[in-house]
Every structure is written in structure tokens, then in C-alpha cells.
CSV table of C-alpha atoms and ligand atoms in Angstrom, one decimal:
chain,number,residue,atom,x,y,z
A,24,MET,CA,1.3,-16.1,-9.3
A,25,GLY,CA,-2.1,-15.2,-7.9
A,26,VAL,CA,-4.8,-13.3,-9.7
A,27,VAL,CA,-3.6,-10.4,-11.8
A,28,PRO,CA,-5.9,-7.5,-11.0
A,29,PRO,CA,-7.5,-5.9,-14.0
A,30,TYR,CA,-5.9,-2.6,-13.1
A,31,SER,CA,-2.4,-4.0,-13.5
A,32,VAL,CA,-0.4,-2.8,-16.5
A,33,GLU,CA,1.3,-5.5,-18.6
A,34,GLN,CA,5.0,-5.6,-17.5
A,35,THR,CA,8.0,-7.8,-18.3
A,36,PHE,CA,10.5,-8.6,-15.6
A,37,GLY,CA,13.5,-10.9,-16.2
A,38,LYS,CA,15.7,-11.7,-13.3
A,39,THR,CA,19.4,-12.4,-13.8
A,40,GLU,CA,21.9,-14.7,-12.1
A,41,TRP,CA,24.0,-12.3,-9.9
A,42,ILE,CA,23.4,-9.4,-7.5
A,43,TYR,CA,26.0,-7.4,-5.8
A,44,PHE,CA,25.1,-7.3,-2.1
A,45,ASP,CA,27.2,-5.8,0.7
A,46,GLY,CA,30.7,-6.5,-0.6
A,47,ALA,CA,30.2,-9.6,-2.8
A,48,PHE,CA,28.5,-10.9,-5.9
A,49,VAL,CA,25.8,-13.4,-4.7
A,50,PRO,CA,23.2,-15.5,-6.6
A,51,TRP,CA,20.0,-13.6,-7.1
A,52,ASP,CA,18.0,-15.5,-4.6
A,53,ASP,CA,20.6,-15.1,-1.8
A,54,ALA,CA,20.5,-11.3,-1.6
A,55,ARG,CA,18.6,-11.3,1.7
A,56,LEU,CA,18.2,-8.9,4.6
A,57,HIS,CA,17.1,-9.2,8.2
A,58,VAL,CA,13.4,-8.4,8.6
A,59,LEU,CA,14.2,-5.8,11.3
A,60,SER,CA,16.6,-3.9,9.2
A,61,ALA,CA,16.1,-0.1,9.3
A,62,VAL,CA,15.2,-0.1,5.6
A,63,VAL,CA,12.3,-2.5,6.2
A,64,GLN,CA,11.1,-0.8,9.4
A,65,TYR,CA,11.5,2.9,8.3
A,66,GLY,CA,12.3,2.9,4.6
A,67,SER,CA,15.9,4.0,5.3
A,68,GLY,CA,17.3,3.8,1.9
A,69,VAL,CA,18.1,5.6,-1.4
A,70,PHE,CA,18.4,4.2,-4.8
A,71,GLU,CA,18.9,4.8,-8.5
A,72,GLY,CA,17.4,3.4,-11.7
A,73,ILE,CA,19.8,3.3,-14.8
A,74,ARG,CA,19.1,1.9,-18.2
A,75,ALA,CA,21.6,-0.3,-20.0
A,76,TYR,CA,20.9,-0.7,-23.8
A,77,ASN,CA,21.7,-3.8,-25.7
A,78,ALA,CA,23.9,-3.1,-28.7
A,79,GLY,CA,24.7,-6.8,-29.5
A,80,THR,CA,28.4,-7.2,-28.6
A,81,HIS,CA,28.2,-4.4,-26.0
A,82,MET,CA,25.8,-2.7,-23.7
A,83,THR,CA,25.6,1.1,-23.4
A,84,ILE,CA,24.8,2.5,-20.0
A,85,PHE,CA,23.1,5.9,-20.1
A,86,ARG,CA,24.6,8.5,-17.7
A,87,LEU,CA,26.0,6.0,-15.3
A,88,HIS,CA,28.3,8.5,-13.4
A,89,ASP,CA,25.5,11.1,-13.1
A,90,HIS,CA,23.1,8.6,-11.6
A,91,LEU,CA,25.8,7.3,-9.2
A,92,GLN,CA,26.6,10.9,-8.2
A,93,ARG,CA,22.9,11.4,-7.4
A,94,LEU,CA,22.9,8.1,-5.5
A,95,LEU,CA,25.8,9.3,-3.3
A,96,ASP,CA,24.2,12.8,-2.9
A,97,SER,CA,20.9,11.2,-1.9
A,98,ALA,CA,22.8,9.0,0.6
A,99,ARG,CA,24.5,12.0,2.1
A,100,ALA,CA,21.2,13.8,2.6
A,101,TYR,CA,20.2,10.8,4.9
A,102,TYR,CA,23.7,10.9,6.6
A,103,MET,CA,24.8,7.6,5.0
A,104,ASP,CA,28.4,7.1,4.0
A,105,ILE,CA,29.5,3.8,2.4
A,106,GLY,CA,33.0,5.0,1.9
A,107,MET,CA,33.0,4.4,-1.9
A,108,THR,CA,33.4,6.7,-4.9
A,109,THR,CA,31.2,6.8,-8.0
A,110,ASN,CA,34.0,5.2,-9.9
A,111,GLN,CA,34.1,2.3,-7.5
A,112,ILE,CA,30.4,1.7,-7.8
A,113,ALA,CA,30.6,2.1,-11.6
A,114,GLU,CA,33.1,-0.7,-11.7
A,115,ILE,CA,30.7,-2.9,-9.7
A,116,CYS,CA,27.9,-2.1,-12.2
A,117,VAL,CA,30.1,-2.9,-15.2
A,118,GLU,CA,31.3,-6.2,-13.6
A,119,LEU,CA,27.6,-7.1,-12.7
A,120,ILE,CA,26.6,-6.6,-16.4
A,121,ARG,CA,29.5,-8.8,-17.6
A,122,ARG,CA,28.8,-11.5,-15.0
A,123,ASN,CA,25.1,-11.5,-16.1
A,124,LYS,CA,26.2,-11.7,-19.7
A,125,GLY,CA,24.4,-8.5,-20.7
A,126,LEU,CA,21.0,-10.2,-20.2
A,127,GLY,CA,19.4,-7.2,-18.4
A,128,THR,CA,18.4,-3.7,-19.4
A,129,TYR,CA,18.2,-1.9,-16.1
A,130,LEU,CA,20.6,-1.3,-13.1
A,131,ARG,CA,19.2,-0.7,-9.6
A,132,PRO,CA,21.8,0.4,-7.0
A,133,ASN,CA,20.5,0.8,-3.5
A,134,ILE,CA,22.2,2.3,-0.4
A,135,PHE,CA,20.2,1.3,2.7
A,136,ARG,CA,20.6,0.9,6.4
A,137,GLY,CA,20.6,-2.6,7.7
A,138,TYR,CA,20.1,-4.4,11.1
A,139,GLY,CA,21.0,-2.6,14.3
A,140,GLU,CA,19.0,-0.2,16.5
A,141,LEU,CA,15.2,-0.7,16.3
A,142,GLY,CA,14.1,2.9,17.0
A,143,VAL,CA,13.7,5.8,14.7
A,144,ASN,CA,17.3,6.7,15.4
A,145,VAL,CA,18.6,4.8,12.4
A,146,LEU,CA,22.1,6.3,12.6
A,147,PRO,CA,23.7,3.3,14.3
A,148,CYS,CA,22.4,1.0,11.5
A,149,ARG,CA,25.2,0.4,9.0
A,150,PRO,CA,24.7,1.7,5.5
A,151,GLN,CA,25.1,-1.0,2.8
A,152,LEU,CA,25.3,-1.1,-1.0
A,153,SER,CA,23.5,-3.5,-3.3
A,154,VAL,CA,23.3,-3.4,-7.1
A,155,ALA,CA,20.8,-5.5,-9.0
A,156,TYR,CA,20.5,-5.8,-12.8
A,157,TRP,CA,17.5,-7.2,-14.6
A,158,ASN,CA,15.6,-7.1,-17.8
A,159,TRP,CA,12.9,-4.5,-17.5
A,160,GLY,CA,10.6,-4.1,-20.5
A,161,LYS,CA,8.4,-1.2,-21.2
A,162,TYR,CA,7.6,0.4,-17.8
A,163,LEU,CA,4.2,1.7,-18.7
A,164,GLY,CA,3.0,-1.3,-20.8
A,165,ALA,CA,4.1,-3.1,-24.0
A,166,ASP,CA,2.9,-0.5,-26.5
A,167,ALA,CA,3.3,2.6,-24.3
A,168,LEU,CA,6.1,4.1,-26.3
A,169,GLU,CA,4.2,3.8,-29.6
A,170,ARG,CA,0.6,4.4,-28.6
A,171,GLY,CA,1.0,6.6,-25.5
A,172,VAL,CA,-0.6,6.4,-22.0
A,173,ARG,CA,-3.4,7.9,-20.1
A,174,LEU,CA,-2.7,9.7,-16.8
A,175,GLU,CA,-4.9,11.0,-14.0
A,176,ILE,CA,-4.4,14.1,-11.9
A,177,SER,CA,-3.7,12.5,-8.5
A,178,PRO,CA,-5.5,13.4,-5.3
A,179,PHE,CA,-2.0,12.9,-3.7
A,180,ARG,CA,0.3,15.9,-3.9
A,181,ARG,CA,4.1,15.6,-4.2
A,182,MET,CA,5.9,16.3,-1.0
A,183,SER,CA,7.5,19.7,-0.4
A,184,PRO,CA,11.2,20.1,0.7
A,185,ASP,CA,10.1,20.9,4.2
A,186,VAL,CA,8.4,17.5,4.4
A,187,LEU,CA,11.0,15.3,2.6
A,188,PRO,CA,13.6,16.4,0.1
A,189,PRO,CA,12.1,15.8,-3.3
A,190,THR,CA,15.4,16.3,-5.1
A,191,VAL,CA,16.9,13.2,-3.6
A,192,LYS,CA,15.8,9.7,-4.6
A,193,ALA,CA,14.9,8.2,-1.3
A,194,ALA,CA,12.7,5.2,-0.8
A,195,VAL,CA,10.4,7.1,1.5
A,196,ASN,CA,9.5,9.5,-1.3
A,197,TYR,CA,7.9,6.5,-3.0
A,198,GLY,CA,5.4,6.1,-0.2
A,199,ASN,CA,3.8,9.2,-1.8
A,200,GLY,CA,4.3,7.7,-5.2
A,201,GLN,CA,2.9,4.3,-4.3
A,202,LEU,CA,-0.4,5.9,-3.2
A,203,ALA,CA,-0.7,8.0,-6.3
A,204,LYS,CA,0.2,5.1,-8.6
A,205,ALA,CA,-2.2,2.6,-7.0
A,206,HIS,CA,-5.0,5.2,-7.1
A,207,ALA,CA,-4.3,5.8,-10.8
A,208,LEU,CA,-4.2,2.1,-11.7
A,209,MET,CA,-7.4,1.4,-9.8
A,210,ASN,CA,-9.1,4.1,-11.8
A,211,GLY,CA,-7.9,2.7,-15.1
A,212,PHE,CA,-4.9,5.0,-15.8
A,213,ALA,CA,-1.3,4.1,-16.4
A,214,ASP,CA,0.1,6.6,-13.9
A,215,ALA,CA,-0.6,9.8,-12.0
A,216,ILE,CA,0.3,13.4,-12.4
A,217,MET,CA,1.1,14.8,-8.9
A,218,LEU,CA,0.7,18.5,-8.2
A,219,ASP,CA,3.1,20.4,-6.0
A,220,ARG,CA,2.2,22.3,-2.9
A,221,ASP,CA,1.0,25.3,-5.0
A,222,GLY,CA,-1.3,23.2,-7.2
A,223,CYS,CA,1.1,23.4,-10.1
A,224,ILE,CA,2.1,20.3,-12.2
A,225,CYS,CA,5.0,18.5,-10.6
A,226,GLU,CA,5.6,15.0,-12.1
A,227,GLY,CA,4.5,11.4,-12.4
A,228,THR,CA,5.3,8.8,-9.8
A,229,GLY,CA,8.6,7.9,-11.5
A,230,MET,CA,8.9,10.4,-14.4
A,231,ASN,CA,9.1,14.0,-15.4
A,232,LEU,CA,6.6,15.8,-17.6
A,233,PHE,CA,6.8,17.9,-20.7
A,234,PHE,CA,4.1,19.9,-22.5
A,235,VAL,CA,4.2,21.1,-26.1
A,236,ARG,CA,2.4,24.2,-27.0
A,237,ASP,CA,3.0,25.8,-30.4
A,238,ASP,CA,6.3,24.0,-30.8
A,239,VAL,CA,7.6,25.2,-27.5
A,240,LEU,CA,8.5,22.7,-24.7
A,241,TRP,CA,7.3,23.5,-21.2
A,242,THR,CA,8.5,21.6,-18.1
A,243,PRO,CA,8.2,22.3,-14.4
A,244,PRO,CA,11.3,23.8,-12.7
A,245,VAL,CA,13.1,22.3,-9.7
A,246,SER,CA,11.2,24.7,-7.5
A,247,SER,CA,8.0,22.7,-8.4
A,248,CYS,CA,9.3,19.9,-6.1
A,249,ILE,CA,10.5,17.6,-9.0
A,250,LEU,CA,13.2,15.0,-9.0
A,251,GLU,CA,15.7,16.5,-11.5
A,252,GLY,CA,15.6,13.6,-13.9
A,253,TYR,CA,18.6,12.9,-16.2
A,254,THR,CA,16.3,11.9,-19.0
A,255,ARG,CA,14.6,15.3,-18.6
A,256,ASP,CA,18.0,17.0,-18.6
A,257,ALA,CA,18.9,15.1,-21.8
A,258,ILE,CA,15.7,16.1,-23.5
A,259,ILE,CA,16.2,19.7,-22.7
A,260,TRP,CA,19.8,19.5,-24.1
A,261,LEU,CA,18.6,17.6,-27.2
A,262,ALA,CA,15.8,20.2,-27.8
A,263,GLY,CA,18.5,22.9,-27.8
A,264,GLU,CA,20.6,20.9,-30.3
A,265,ILE,CA,17.7,20.5,-32.7
A,266,GLY,CA,16.4,24.0,-32.3
A,267,ILE,CA,13.3,23.6,-30.1
A,268,ARG,CA,12.7,26.3,-27.4
A,269,VAL,CA,12.3,25.1,-23.8
A,270,ARG,CA,10.6,27.0,-20.9
A,271,GLU,CA,11.2,25.7,-17.4
A,272,GLU,CA,8.4,27.4,-15.5
A,273,PRO,CA,5.7,26.6,-12.9
A,274,ILE,CA,2.8,25.0,-14.9
A,275,PRO,CA,-0.8,25.5,-13.7
A,276,MET,CA,-2.8,22.3,-13.4
A,277,MET,CA,-5.2,22.9,-16.3
A,278,PHE,CA,-2.4,24.1,-18.7
A,279,PHE,CA,-2.6,20.8,-20.6
A,280,HIS,CA,-5.9,21.8,-22.1
A,281,ARG,CA,-4.0,24.4,-24.2
A,282,CYS,CA,-1.3,22.0,-25.3
A,283,GLN,CA,-1.0,19.9,-28.5
A,284,GLU,CA,1.2,17.3,-26.9
A,285,VAL,CA,2.3,15.9,-23.6
A,286,PHE,CA,5.0,13.4,-22.8
A,287,ALA,CA,6.8,11.8,-19.8
A,288,THR,CA,10.5,11.1,-19.3
A,289,GLY,CA,12.5,8.8,-17.1
A,290,SER,CA,15.1,6.0,-17.0
A,291,ALA,CA,12.3,3.4,-16.8
A,292,SER,CA,9.7,5.1,-19.0
A,293,GLU,CA,12.2,6.7,-21.5
A,294,VAL,CA,10.1,9.1,-23.6
A,295,THR,CA,6.5,8.1,-23.3
A,296,PRO,CA,3.7,10.0,-25.1
A,297,VAL,CA,0.7,11.0,-23.0
A,298,VAL,CA,-2.5,11.0,-25.0
A,299,GLU,CA,-5.1,11.6,-22.3
A,300,ILE,CA,-5.2,13.3,-18.9
A,301,ASP,CA,-8.2,12.9,-16.6
A,302,ARG,CA,-10.3,11.8,-19.7
A,303,ALA,CA,-9.4,15.0,-21.6
A,304,VAL,CA,-7.8,14.0,-24.9
A,305,ILE,CA,-4.5,15.6,-25.7
A,306,GLY,CA,-4.2,16.8,-29.4
A,307,ASP,CA,-5.9,14.2,-31.6
A,308,GLY,CA,-5.4,11.4,-29.0
A,309,THR,CA,-2.4,9.9,-30.7
A,310,PRO,CA,1.4,10.6,-29.9
A,311,GLY,CA,2.4,14.0,-31.3
A,312,SER,CA,5.1,14.6,-33.9
A,313,LEU,CA,7.4,16.6,-31.6
A,314,THR,CA,7.2,13.9,-29.0
A,315,MET,CA,8.1,11.2,-31.4
A,316,LEU,CA,10.9,13.3,-32.8
A,317,LEU,CA,12.4,13.6,-29.3
A,318,GLN,CA,11.8,10.0,-28.5
A,319,GLN,CA,13.7,9.0,-31.7
A,320,SER,CA,16.4,11.6,-31.0
A,321,PHE,CA,16.9,10.2,-27.5
A,322,SER,CA,17.1,6.7,-28.8
A,323,ASN,CA,19.5,7.6,-31.6
A,324,LEU,CA,21.7,9.6,-29.2
A,325,ILE,CA,22.2,6.5,-27.1
A,326,SER,CA,22.8,4.2,-30.1
A,327,GLN,CA,24.8,7.0,-31.8
A,328,ARG,CA,22.7,6.8,-34.9
A,329,PRO,CA,22.0,10.0,-37.0
A,330,ASN,CA,19.5,12.4,-35.5
A,331,PRO,CA,16.2,12.2,-37.5
A,332,ARG,CA,15.9,16.0,-37.9
A,333,LEU,CA,19.6,16.9,-38.4
A,334,GLY,CA,20.5,13.8,-40.4
A,335,ARG,CA,23.8,13.4,-38.6
A,336,VAL,CA,25.0,11.8,-35.4
A,337,ILE,CA,25.0,14.1,-32.3
A,338,ALA,CA,27.8,13.4,-29.8
A,339,PRO,CA,26.7,13.7,-26.2
A,340,PRO,CA,27.9,16.8,-24.3
A,341,GLU,CA,30.0,14.6,-22.0
A,342,ALA,CA,31.6,11.3,-23.0
A,343,SER,CA,30.5,9.9,-19.6
A,344,TRP,CA,26.8,10.0,-20.8
A,345,LEU,CA,27.5,6.7,-22.7
A,346,THR,CA,29.4,3.9,-20.9
A,347,ARG,CA,30.2,1.0,-23.2
A,348,VAL,CA,30.5,-2.5,-21.6
A,349,THR,CA,32.0,-5.0,-24.0
A,350,LEU,CA,30.5,-8.5,-23.7
A,351,GLU,CA,32.2,-11.8,-24.3
A,352,ALA,CA,29.4,-13.0,-26.5
A,353,PRO,CA,26.5,-11.0,-28.0
A,354,ALA,CA,23.5,-10.8,-25.8
A,355,PRO,CA,20.1,-11.6,-27.3
A,356,VAL,CA,17.9,-8.5,-27.7
A,357,THR,CA,15.3,-8.9,-25.0
A,358,ALA,CA,13.6,-5.5,-24.8
B,4,PMP,N1,10.7,11.6,-10.9
B,4,PMP,C1,10.7,10.5,-10.2
B,4,PMP,C2,9.9,10.6,-8.9
B,4,PMP,C3,11.5,9.4,-10.5
B,4,PMP,O1,11.4,8.3,-9.7
B,4,PMP,C4,12.2,9.4,-11.7
B,4,PMP,C5,13.0,8.2,-12.1
B,4,PMP,N2,14.3,8.2,-11.5
B,4,PMP,C6,12.2,10.6,-12.5
B,4,PMP,C7,11.5,11.6,-12.1
B,4,PMP,C8,13.0,10.6,-13.8
B,4,PMP,O2,14.4,10.7,-13.5
B,4,PMP,P1,15.5,10.0,-14.4
B,4,PMP,O3,15.2,10.6,-15.8
B,4,PMP,O4,16.8,10.5,-13.9
B,4,PMP,O5,15.3,8.6,-14.4
């Protein structure tokens, strides 16, 4: 690889053997597209990011069906119909994990438009499905979960629903995210906080945000142009289970100055403490106790270990939150 710029965060990425691509499982390097595909020309695609956790002889996929429902909902928003149900795509995901012997930690289904018309009318270009599975380490750096990250308030605002629908996970939304992310990295931060059209806190480039003030959790509502993250939803649910109050309300930009803790949630970033925003230190500059309690509670929910506050295992509200994929042989723990 070329020179790694100093503003790059350390990241691990392990490719696997097989990718599902337009109807078949193909070797990783053979999942290729024509350069004039609508997704290359105009970003005509939607996708999902789903974590699969290694439990030795099996993998546990977190909220597979919810993510696949959002995938199909996002596709519908862009008039794409691949004629498949969430159950059918779930079977592909499970088969992909088995074929790749459980060596990954992250699933990436994409629905995108391929090669056809070359104009902005992408409707004639056939929608296709791919699913990749790889080993993705700590999204915001090796020690992000333990030590926390620093974020900047981005000069780029998150798009409003009258520009692009923020509640669907479309590739084009990440044009906005790419600008914000690159700006943050070049300024020495791990990620950005984007504001909404009203100047209230929205989210990071790939994660939702929570603020802790006097033991109450605050998080922006859907009307603040967020993507309604499933990790966010799980944290809100877990907070209720362990007796922490949650307020979903518009959050003014400078609110963080009056908070003791801040953290970010997402499939890739999991529950990541935020210790600094725009050079203002949050709390004492180390991950807060409520953040770490929720991080551990989230992890223990997935592995079905006892909750650290309650001392007993909490079952998820729906069995479909945890999909177990049995492996032929135990997979080595990679992340
Ligand atoms: N916001 C954005 C823009 C994202 O890309 C993600 C990651 N999918 C999230 C929030 C968090 O969503 P989830 O918890 O469902 O991964």
C-alpha cells in the first residue's frame, strides 16, 4: 500500500473467501461490476452494516432481520425491487458465514443498480443484490472502545428529508458523510458530529449520539434527520431495562458543555465513548461510568451473559435480535 496519511485511524480489515454477488457465491476477487453501472455513475444503491459476533462454535448476528427490513425499505425508497424477502436474504447471510467458516465479524448487504441506461434515469438499470462478509476490527481505532474518541463539530450539515431521505441507508447519503469524515480526520479527530438543518446535534458519519447529564440519557429524535440506528434502539431499550431515563429531544449544538458523558452507537462503532468535542474535554476526559455500563450491557446482551448492573441475563425483547449460526469448526477469535 502507498503512504498511510497521518490522519488515518488505525483499522483492521480481513477479507474472506466468498461473496454473494447477483445470484451466486463467487470468490472475493471475482465480485466485479461494469464501470458504467448506475451505482458507479450516480451512487444508485442502498446497503446495510450488520455485526456478527464470534462465540467459538457459533456466530451471533445482531438484529439481522431488522437490518434486512431496513435494507428493503431503503431499496423501496429508491424504487428498487429485487423480488426477495428478508428471510431469503437472511438465508444468504447465514450461508455466507458458514462458507467463510465464521472468519468475519461484519456483513455488508448492498442493493444497487447495475449496467443499463447511462442517464440520470436509472430506473431501467436492474437492481442487484450482493452480500459481503469480512473481519472488521474496531471501527474508530484499536483502543476506541476502552479509551474513547475525539470528535469535531462538522462544517457539513446532515441532509434534510427534502434533500435526500436521511432515514434510509442510501450510498448517496455518504457523500455528505465522506466530506464530514475526511474533514474531521484531516483535523486530527476520529469522526465528525453533523448538525441538522436547525443547527441541532444530528449524528456522526456512521453512528448515533447519546449525551449523559445527571444520569439521564439524551439523544436526538428522528425529526433531527438521523438514521434510526438499531444500536441506538437497543441502547434505549437496555436503558429502560436497567432503570436509566431517556429523553429523545432536539439537542442544541453546545449542549455537550453541560454533560458529564457522551457516547456514539452503531453496528460498526458499537458503543464508543466520546471524550472530547472540538477540543472541549467531556467530563474528566476519560470514558464515563454510565457509558461503560451500557457498553458492557450491550456486549452482554449479545453474548447472553449476566447484565453488570442487574446481575442476571436479560433476554432480548424479540428472539430475532440474536441469530445463531452454528459453525462446523470453532472460528478463531479475530476481533
Ligand atoms: N447513522 C449513520 C449515518 C449510519 O451509517 C449508521 C450505521 N448504520 C448509524 C447511524 C447507526 O445505525 P445502526 O446502529 O443501525 O448501525
